[in-house]
PDB file of C-alpha atoms in Angstrom:
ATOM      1  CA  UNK C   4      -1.940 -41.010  20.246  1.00 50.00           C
ATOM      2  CA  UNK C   5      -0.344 -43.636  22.561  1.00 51.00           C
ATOM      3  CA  UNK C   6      -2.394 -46.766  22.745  1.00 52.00           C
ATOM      4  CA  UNK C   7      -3.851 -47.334  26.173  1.00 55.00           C
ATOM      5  CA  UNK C   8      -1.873 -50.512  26.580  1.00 54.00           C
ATOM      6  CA  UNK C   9       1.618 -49.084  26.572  1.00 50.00           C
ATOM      7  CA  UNK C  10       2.092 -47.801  30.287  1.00 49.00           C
ATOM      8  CA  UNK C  11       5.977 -47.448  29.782  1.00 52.00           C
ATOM      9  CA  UNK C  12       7.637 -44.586  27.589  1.00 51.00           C
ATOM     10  CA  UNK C  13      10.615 -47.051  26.655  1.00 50.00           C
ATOM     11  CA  UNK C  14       7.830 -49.063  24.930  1.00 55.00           C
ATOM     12  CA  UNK C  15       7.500 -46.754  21.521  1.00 63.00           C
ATOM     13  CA  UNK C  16       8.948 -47.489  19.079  1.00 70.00           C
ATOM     14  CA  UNK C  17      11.513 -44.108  18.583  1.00 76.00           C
ATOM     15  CA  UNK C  18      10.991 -40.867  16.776  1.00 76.00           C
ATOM     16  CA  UNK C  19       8.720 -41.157  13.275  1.00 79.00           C
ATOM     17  CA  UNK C  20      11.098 -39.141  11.094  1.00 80.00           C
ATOM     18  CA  UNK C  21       8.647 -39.070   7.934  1.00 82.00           C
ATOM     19  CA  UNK C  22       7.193 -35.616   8.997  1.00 81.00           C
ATOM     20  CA  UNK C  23      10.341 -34.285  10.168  1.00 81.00           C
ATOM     21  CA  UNK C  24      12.032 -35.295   6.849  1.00 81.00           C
ATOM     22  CA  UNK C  25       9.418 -33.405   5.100  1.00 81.00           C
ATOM     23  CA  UNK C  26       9.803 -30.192   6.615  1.00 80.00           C
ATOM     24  CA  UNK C  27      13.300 -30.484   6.509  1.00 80.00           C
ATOM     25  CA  UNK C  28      13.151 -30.778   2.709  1.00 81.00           C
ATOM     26  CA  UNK C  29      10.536 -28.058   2.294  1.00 79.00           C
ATOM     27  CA  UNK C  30      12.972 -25.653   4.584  1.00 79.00           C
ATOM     28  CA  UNK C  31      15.821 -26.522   2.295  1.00 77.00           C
ATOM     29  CA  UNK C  32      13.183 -26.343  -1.112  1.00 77.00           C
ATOM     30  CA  UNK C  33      12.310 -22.687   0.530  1.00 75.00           C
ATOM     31  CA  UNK C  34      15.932 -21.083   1.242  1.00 73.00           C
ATOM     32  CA  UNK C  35      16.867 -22.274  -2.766  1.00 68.00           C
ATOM     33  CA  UNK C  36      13.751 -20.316  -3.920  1.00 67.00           C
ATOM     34  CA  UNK C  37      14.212 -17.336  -1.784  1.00 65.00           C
ATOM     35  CA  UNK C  38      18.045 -17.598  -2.453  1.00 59.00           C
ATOM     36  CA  UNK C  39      17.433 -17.167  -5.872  1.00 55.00           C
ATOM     37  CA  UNK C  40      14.600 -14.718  -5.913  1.00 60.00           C
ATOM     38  CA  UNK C  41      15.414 -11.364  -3.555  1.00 63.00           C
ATOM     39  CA  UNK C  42      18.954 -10.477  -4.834  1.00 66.00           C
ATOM     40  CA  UNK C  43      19.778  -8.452  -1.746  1.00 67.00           C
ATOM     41  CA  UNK C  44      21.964  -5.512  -1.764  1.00 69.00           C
ATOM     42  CA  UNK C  45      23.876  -5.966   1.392  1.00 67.00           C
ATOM     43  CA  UNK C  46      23.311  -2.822   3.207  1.00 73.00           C
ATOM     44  CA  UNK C  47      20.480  -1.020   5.169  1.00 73.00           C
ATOM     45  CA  UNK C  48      20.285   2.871   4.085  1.00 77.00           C
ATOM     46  CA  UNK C  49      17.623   5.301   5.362  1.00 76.00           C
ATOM     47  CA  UNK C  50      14.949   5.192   2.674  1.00 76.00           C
ATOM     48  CA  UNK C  51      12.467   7.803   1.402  1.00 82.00           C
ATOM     49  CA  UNK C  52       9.033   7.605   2.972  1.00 80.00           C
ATOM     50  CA  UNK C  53       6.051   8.034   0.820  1.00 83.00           C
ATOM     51  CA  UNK C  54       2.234   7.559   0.987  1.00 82.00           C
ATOM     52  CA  UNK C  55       1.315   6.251  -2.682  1.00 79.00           C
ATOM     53  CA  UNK C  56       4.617   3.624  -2.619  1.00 80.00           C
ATOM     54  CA  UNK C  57       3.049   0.303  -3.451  1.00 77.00           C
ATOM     55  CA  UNK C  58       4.564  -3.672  -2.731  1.00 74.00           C
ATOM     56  CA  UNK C  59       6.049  -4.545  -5.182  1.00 70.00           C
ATOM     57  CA  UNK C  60       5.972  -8.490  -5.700  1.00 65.00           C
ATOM     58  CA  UNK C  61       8.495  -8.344  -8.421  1.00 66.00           C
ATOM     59  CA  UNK C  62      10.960  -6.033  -7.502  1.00 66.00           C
ATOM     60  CA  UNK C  63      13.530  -8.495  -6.985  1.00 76.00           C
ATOM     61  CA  UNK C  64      17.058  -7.079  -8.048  1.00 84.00           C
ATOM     62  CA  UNK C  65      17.687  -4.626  -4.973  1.00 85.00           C
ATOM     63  CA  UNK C  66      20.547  -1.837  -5.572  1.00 89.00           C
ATOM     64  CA  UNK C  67      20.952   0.022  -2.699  1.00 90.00           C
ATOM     65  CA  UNK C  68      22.587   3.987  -3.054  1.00 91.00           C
ATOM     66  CA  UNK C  69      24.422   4.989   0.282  1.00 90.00           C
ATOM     67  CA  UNK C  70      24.361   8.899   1.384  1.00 89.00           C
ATOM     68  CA  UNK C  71      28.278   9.323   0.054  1.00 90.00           C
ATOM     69  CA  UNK C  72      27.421   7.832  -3.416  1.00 88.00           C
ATOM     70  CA  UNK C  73      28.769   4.517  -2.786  1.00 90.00           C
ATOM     71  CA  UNK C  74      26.115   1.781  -4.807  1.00 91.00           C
ATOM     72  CA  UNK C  75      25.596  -1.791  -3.047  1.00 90.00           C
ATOM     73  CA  UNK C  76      24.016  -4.852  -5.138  1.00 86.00           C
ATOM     74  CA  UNK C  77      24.245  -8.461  -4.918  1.00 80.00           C
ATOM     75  CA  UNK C  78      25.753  -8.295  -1.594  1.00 82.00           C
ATOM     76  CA  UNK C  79      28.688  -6.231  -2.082  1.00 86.00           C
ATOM     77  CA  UNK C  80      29.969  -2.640  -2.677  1.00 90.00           C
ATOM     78  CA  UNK C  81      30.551  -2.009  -7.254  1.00 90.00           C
ATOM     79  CA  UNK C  82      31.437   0.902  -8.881  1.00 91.00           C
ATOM     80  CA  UNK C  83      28.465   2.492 -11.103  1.00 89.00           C
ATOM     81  CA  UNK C  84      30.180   1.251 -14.339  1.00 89.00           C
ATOM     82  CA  UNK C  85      30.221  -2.326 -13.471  1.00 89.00           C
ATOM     83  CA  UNK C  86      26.398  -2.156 -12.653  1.00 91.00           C
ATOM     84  CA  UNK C  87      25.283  -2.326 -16.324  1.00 91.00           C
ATOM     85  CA  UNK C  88      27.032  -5.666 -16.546  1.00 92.00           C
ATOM     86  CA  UNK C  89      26.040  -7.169 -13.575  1.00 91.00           C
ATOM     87  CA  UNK C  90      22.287  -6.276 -14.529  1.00 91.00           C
ATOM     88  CA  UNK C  91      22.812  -7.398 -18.068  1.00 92.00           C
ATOM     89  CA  UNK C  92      24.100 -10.901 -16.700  1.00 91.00           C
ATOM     90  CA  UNK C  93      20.856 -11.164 -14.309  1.00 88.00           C
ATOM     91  CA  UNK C  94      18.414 -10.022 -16.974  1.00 89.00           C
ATOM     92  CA  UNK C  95      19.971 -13.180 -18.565  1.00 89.00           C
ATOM     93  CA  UNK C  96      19.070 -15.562 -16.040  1.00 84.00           C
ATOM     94  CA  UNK C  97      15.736 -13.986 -15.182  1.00 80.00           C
ATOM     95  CA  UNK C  98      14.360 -11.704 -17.692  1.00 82.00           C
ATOM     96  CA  UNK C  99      11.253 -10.760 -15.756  1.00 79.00           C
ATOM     97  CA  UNK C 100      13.250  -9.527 -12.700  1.00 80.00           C
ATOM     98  CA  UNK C 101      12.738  -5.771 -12.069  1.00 83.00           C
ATOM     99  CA  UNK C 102      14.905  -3.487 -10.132  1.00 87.00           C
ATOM    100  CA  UNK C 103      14.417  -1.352  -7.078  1.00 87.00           C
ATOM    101  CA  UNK C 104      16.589   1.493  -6.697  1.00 89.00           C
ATOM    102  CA  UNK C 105      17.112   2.279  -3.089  1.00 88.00           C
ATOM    103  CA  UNK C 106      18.601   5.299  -2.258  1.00 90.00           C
ATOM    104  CA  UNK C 107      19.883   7.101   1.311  1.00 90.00           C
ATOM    105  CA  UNK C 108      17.331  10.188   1.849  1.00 88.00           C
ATOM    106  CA  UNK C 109      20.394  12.089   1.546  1.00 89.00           C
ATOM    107  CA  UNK C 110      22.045  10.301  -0.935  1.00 90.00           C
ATOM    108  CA  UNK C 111      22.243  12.876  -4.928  1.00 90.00           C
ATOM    109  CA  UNK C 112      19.390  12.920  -7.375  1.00 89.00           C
ATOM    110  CA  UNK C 113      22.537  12.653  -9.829  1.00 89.00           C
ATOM    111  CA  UNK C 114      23.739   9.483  -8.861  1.00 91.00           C
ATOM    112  CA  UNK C 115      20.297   7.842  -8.615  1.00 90.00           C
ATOM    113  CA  UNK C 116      19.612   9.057 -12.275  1.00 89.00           C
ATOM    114  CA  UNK C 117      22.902   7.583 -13.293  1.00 89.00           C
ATOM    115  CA  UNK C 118      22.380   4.069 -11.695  1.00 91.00           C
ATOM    116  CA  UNK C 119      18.411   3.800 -13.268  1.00 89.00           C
ATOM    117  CA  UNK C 120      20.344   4.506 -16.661  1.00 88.00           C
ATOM    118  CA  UNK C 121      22.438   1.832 -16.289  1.00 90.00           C
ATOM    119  CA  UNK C 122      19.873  -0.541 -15.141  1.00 90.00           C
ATOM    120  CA  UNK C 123      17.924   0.640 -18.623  1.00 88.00           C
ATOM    121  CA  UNK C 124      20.942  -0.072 -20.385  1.00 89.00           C
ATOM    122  CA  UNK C 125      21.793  -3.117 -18.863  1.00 89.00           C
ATOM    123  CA  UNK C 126      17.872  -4.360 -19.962  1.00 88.00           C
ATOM    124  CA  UNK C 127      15.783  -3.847 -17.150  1.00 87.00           C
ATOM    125  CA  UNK C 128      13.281  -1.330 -18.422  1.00 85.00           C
ATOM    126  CA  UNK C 129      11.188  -2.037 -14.857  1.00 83.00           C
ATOM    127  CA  UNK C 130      12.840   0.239 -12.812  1.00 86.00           C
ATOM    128  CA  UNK C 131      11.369   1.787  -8.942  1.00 86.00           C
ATOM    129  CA  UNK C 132      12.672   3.990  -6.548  1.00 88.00           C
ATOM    130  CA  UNK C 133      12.896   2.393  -3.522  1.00 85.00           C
ATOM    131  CA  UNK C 134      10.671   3.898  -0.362  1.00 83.00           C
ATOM    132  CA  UNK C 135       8.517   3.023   2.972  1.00 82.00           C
ATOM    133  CA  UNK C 136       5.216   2.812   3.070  1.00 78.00           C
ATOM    134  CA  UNK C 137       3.431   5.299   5.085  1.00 75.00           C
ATOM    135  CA  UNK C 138       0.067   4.700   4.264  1.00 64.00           C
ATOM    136  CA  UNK C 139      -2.437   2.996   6.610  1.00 49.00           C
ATOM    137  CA  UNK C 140      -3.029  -0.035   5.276  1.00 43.00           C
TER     138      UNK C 140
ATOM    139  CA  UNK T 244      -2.075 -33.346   6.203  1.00 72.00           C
ATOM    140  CA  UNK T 245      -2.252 -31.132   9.264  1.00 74.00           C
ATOM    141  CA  UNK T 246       1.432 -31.362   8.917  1.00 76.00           C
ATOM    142  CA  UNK T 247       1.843 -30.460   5.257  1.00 76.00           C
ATOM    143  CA  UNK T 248      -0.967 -27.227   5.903  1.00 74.00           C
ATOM    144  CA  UNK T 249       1.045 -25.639   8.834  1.00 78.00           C
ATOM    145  CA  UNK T 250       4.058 -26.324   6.467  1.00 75.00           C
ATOM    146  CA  UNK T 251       2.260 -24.437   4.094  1.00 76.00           C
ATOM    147  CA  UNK T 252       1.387 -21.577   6.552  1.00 75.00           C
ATOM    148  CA  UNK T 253       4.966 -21.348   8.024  1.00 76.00           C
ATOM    149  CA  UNK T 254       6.059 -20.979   4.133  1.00 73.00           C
ATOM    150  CA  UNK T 255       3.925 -18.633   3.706  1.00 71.00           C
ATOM    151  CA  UNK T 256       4.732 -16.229   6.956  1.00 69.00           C
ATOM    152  CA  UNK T 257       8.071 -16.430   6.186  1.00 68.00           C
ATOM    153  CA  UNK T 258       7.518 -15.360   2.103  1.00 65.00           C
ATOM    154  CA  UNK T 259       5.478 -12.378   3.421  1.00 56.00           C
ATOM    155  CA  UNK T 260       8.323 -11.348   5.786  1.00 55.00           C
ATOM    156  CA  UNK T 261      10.811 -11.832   3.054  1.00 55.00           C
ATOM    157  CA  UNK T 262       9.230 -10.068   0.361  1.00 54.00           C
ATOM    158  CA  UNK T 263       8.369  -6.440   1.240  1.00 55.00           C
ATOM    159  CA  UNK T 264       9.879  -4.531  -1.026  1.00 66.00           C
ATOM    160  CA  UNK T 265       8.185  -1.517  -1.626  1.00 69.00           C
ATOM    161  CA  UNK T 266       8.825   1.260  -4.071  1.00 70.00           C
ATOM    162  CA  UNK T 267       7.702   3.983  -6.879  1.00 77.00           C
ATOM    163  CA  UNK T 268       7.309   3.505 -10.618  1.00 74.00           C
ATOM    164  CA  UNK T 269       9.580   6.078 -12.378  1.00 77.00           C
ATOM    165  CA  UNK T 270      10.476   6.063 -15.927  1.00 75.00           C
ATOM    166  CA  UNK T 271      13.640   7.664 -17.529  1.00 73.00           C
ATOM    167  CA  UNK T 272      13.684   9.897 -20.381  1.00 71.00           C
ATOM    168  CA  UNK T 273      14.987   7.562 -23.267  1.00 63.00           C
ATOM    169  CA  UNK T 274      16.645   9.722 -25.142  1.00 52.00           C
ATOM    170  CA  UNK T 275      17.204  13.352 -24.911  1.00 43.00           C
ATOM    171  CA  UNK T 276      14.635  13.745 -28.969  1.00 38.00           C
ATOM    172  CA  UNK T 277      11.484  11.695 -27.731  1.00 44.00           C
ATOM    173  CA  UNK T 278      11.532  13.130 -24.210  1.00 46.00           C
ATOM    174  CA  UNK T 279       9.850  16.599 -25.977  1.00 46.00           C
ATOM    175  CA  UNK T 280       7.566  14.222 -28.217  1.00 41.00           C
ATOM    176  CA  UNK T 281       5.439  12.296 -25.595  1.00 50.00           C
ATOM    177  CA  UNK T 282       1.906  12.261 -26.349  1.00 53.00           C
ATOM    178  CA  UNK T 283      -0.051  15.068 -24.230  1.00 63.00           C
ATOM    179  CA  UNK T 284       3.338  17.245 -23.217  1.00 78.00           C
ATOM    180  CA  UNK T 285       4.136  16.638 -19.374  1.00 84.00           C
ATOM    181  CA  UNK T 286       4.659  19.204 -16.043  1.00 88.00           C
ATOM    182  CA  UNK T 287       7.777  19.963 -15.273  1.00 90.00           C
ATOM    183  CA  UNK T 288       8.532  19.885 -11.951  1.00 91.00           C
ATOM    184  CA  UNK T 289      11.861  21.319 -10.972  1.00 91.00           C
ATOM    185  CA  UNK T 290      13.491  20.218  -7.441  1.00 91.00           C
ATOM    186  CA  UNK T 291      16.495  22.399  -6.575  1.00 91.00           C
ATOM    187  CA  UNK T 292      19.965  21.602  -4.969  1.00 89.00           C
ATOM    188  CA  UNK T 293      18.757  23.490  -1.756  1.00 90.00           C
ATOM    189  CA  UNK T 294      15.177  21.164  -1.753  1.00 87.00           C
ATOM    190  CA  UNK T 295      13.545  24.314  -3.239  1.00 90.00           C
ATOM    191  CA  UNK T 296      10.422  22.629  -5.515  1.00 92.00           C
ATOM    192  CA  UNK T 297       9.279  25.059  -9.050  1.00 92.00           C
ATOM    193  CA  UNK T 298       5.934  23.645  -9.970  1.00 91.00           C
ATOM    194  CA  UNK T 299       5.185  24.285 -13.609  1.00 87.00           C
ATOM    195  CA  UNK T 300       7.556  27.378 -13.329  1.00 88.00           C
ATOM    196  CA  UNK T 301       6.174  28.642 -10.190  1.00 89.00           C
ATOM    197  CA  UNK T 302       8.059  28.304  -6.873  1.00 91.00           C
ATOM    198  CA  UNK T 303       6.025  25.942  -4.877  1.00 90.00           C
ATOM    199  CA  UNK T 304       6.039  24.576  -1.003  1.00 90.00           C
ATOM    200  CA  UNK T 305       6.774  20.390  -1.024  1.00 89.00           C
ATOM    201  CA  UNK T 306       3.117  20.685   0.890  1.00 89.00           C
ATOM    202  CA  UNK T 307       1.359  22.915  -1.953  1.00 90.00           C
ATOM    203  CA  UNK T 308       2.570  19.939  -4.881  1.00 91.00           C
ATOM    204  CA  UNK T 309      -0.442  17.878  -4.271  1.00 91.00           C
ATOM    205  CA  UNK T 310      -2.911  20.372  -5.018  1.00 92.00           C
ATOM    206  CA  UNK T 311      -1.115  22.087  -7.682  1.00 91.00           C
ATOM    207  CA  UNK T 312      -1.283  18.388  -9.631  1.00 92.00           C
ATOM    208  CA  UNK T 313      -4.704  17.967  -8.797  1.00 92.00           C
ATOM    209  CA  UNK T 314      -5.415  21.272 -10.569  1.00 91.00           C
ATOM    210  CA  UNK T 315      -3.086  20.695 -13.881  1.00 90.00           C
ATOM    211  CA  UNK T 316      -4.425  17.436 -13.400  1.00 90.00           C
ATOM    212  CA  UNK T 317      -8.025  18.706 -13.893  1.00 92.00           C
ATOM    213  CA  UNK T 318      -6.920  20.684 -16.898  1.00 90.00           C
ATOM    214  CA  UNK T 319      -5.782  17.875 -18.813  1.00 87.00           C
ATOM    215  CA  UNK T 320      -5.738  14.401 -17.413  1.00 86.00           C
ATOM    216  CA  UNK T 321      -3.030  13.191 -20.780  1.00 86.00           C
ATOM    217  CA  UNK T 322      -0.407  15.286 -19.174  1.00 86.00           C
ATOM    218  CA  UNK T 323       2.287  12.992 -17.575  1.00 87.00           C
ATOM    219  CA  UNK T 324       4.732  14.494 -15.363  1.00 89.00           C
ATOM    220  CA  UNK T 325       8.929  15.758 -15.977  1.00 89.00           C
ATOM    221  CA  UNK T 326      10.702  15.794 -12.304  1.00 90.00           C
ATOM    222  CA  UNK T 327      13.638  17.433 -13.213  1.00 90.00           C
ATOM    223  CA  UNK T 328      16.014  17.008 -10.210  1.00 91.00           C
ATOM    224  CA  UNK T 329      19.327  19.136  -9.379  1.00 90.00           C
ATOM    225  CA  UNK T 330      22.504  16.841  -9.395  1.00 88.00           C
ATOM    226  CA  UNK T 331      23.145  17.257  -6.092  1.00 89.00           C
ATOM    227  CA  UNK T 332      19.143  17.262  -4.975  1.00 90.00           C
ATOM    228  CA  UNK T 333      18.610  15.102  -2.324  1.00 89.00           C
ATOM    229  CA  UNK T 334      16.767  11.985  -3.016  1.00 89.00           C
ATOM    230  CA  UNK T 335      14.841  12.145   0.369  1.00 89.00           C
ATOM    231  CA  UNK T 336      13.093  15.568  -1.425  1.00 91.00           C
ATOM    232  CA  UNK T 337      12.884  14.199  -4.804  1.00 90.00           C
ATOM    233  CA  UNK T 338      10.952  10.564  -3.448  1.00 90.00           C
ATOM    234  CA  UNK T 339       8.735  13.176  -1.390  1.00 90.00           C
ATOM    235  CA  UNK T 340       7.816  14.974  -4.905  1.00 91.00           C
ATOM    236  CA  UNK T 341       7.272  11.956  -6.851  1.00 90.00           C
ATOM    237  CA  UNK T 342       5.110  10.788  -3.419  1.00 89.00           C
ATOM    238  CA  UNK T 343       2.850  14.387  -3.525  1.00 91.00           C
ATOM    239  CA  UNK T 344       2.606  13.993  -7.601  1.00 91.00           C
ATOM    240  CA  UNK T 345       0.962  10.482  -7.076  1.00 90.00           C
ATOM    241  CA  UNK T 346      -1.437  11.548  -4.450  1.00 90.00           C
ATOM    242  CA  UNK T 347      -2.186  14.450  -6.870  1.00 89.00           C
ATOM    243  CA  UNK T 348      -3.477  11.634  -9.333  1.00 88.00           C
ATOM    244  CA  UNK T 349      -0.726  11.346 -11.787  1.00 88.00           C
ATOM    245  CA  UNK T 350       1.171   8.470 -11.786  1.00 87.00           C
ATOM    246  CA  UNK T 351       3.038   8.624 -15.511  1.00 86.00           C
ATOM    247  CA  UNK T 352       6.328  10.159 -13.536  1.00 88.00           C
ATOM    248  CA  UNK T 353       9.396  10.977 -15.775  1.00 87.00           C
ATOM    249  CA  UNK T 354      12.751  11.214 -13.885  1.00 88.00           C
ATOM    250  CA  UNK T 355      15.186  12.820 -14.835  1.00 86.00           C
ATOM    251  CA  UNK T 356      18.298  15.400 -13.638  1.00 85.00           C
ATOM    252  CA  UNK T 357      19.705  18.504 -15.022  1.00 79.00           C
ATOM    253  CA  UNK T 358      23.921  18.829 -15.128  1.00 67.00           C
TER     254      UNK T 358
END
C-alpha cells in the first residue's frame, strides 16, 4: 500500500526484489527436484486404458515401448540389452525408484515381457505396466 | 507469508500436473521352478496372438473375464492369477485382461509370455 502522501509514481522507491528473489529460487529449487525425480522416456505412445489402473506416486523411471518394438528411456531411443545397465546404474542412485513400463496398445506382449525382465535384473523388483485411467474419479 | 502460501500452491499445481503416472502392478515369474510352487496355485489365463482370451482353459470373450474371476475368485480367494501372453499378443489386449482380472477382485497378477 502506497502511503497517502506520495501523489507522484516517480516517488517509490523501485521494485522490492525480496519476494521476487524468493520465487525465483523456489522455481529453480522445483525444476532440480522434478529434474531428478520423473526420468522421462522421451516419447508419447498410445497407452492401454484400464479401469482398476491406480497413480502411482513412485513410479518414477518411465520406459516407454513403441508399436515397432523400439524401447525409449531417459530421453532417448536404447536397445533392450543396454536397459539392464541403465536401470542397474539408476537403482544406484535411487534405490526406491520403481519402473513403469509403457507400452504402444499395439506394441508385442513379447517385448514387454523382455524389457520387465531386464528391469528385474537390473534391480528394480517394482515393476507396472503403464495405462490411462478410465475410472471416474 | 501470503507470498510464500501461493508459492506453495503454485508448487503444488505444478507437482500434481507433473506426476500422473498411472499404471498396473504385475509381477514376473522369477524363475521358470517357483512359478509352479506359489502358495494357493494361480488361473491361467491365456491371451492369443489373434487377441483370442482362454480363461482357465475355456475360450472366453475379453467382456466375460470379469465374471469368470469373480467366480474362481469365489472358489478360492488364495488363487493368484498366470496371464500367459502370445509373443506377438498385443499389449493393448493383454493391459485390457490384466484391467478385467482386477475388477474381478484379484489383484496378485503374474505376467508372463509363452515362445
Amino acid at each position: 500500500m502506497r502511503a497517502p502522501h506520495h501523489t507522484n509514481e516517480s516517488d517509490s522507491h523501485g521494485i522490492d526484489l525480496a519476494p521476487m528473489l524468493d520465487f525465483v529460487l523456489n522455481l529453480l529449487i522445483f525444476f532440480i527436484i522434478t529434474t531428478s525425480f520423473v526420468k522421462e522416456s522421451g516419447i508419447v505412445v498410445a497407452r492401454p486404458e484400464a479401469d482398476t489402473a491406480e497413480h502411482k506416486e513412485s513410479g518414477n523411471i518411465l520406459i516407454s515401448i513403441r508399436e515397432n518394438g523400439d524401447v525409449w528411456m531417459d530421453r532417448r531411443q536404447v536397445d533392450l540389452r543396454e536397459v539392464r545397465g541403465i536401470i542397474e546404474r539408476m537403482h544406484v542412485e535411487r534405490p526406491e525408484d520403481s519402473v513403469v513400463v509403457i507400452a504402444d496398445k499395439a506394441s508385442k506382449a513379447g517385448v514387454v515381457a523382455q524389457v520387465m525382465d531386464e528391469v528385474r535384473v537390473g534391480g528394480i523388483k517394482d515393476v507396472a505396466l503403464g495405462a490411462t485411467s478410465t475410472a471416474s474419479e | 507469508m501470503l507470498d510464500f502460501v501461493l508459492n506453495l500452491l503454485i508448487f503444488f499445481i505444478i507437482t500434481a500436473v507433473f506426476v500422473k503416472e498411472s499404471g498396473m502392478e504385475l509381477n514376473r515369474p522369477s524363475g521358470a521352478a517357483d512359478q509352479v510352487a506359489e502358495g494357493g496355485g494361480s488361473i491361467p489365463i491365456l491371451v492369443l496372438e489373434d487377441g483370442g482370451v482362454i480363461v482357465d482353459g475355456r475360450p472366453t470373450d475379453l467382456r466375460a473375464v470379469q465374471a469368470n474371476i469373480n467366480r474362481l475368485h469365489a472358489v478360492n480367494p488364495n488363487k493368484g492369477v498366470l496371464v500367459i501372453a502370445d509373443q506377438d499378443a498385443q499389449t493393448g489386449v493383454v493391459a485390457a485382461v490384466v484391467d478385467q482380472v482386477r475388477l474381478g477382485g484379484i489383484y496378485n497378477i503374474t505376467f508372463s509370455t509363452s515362445s
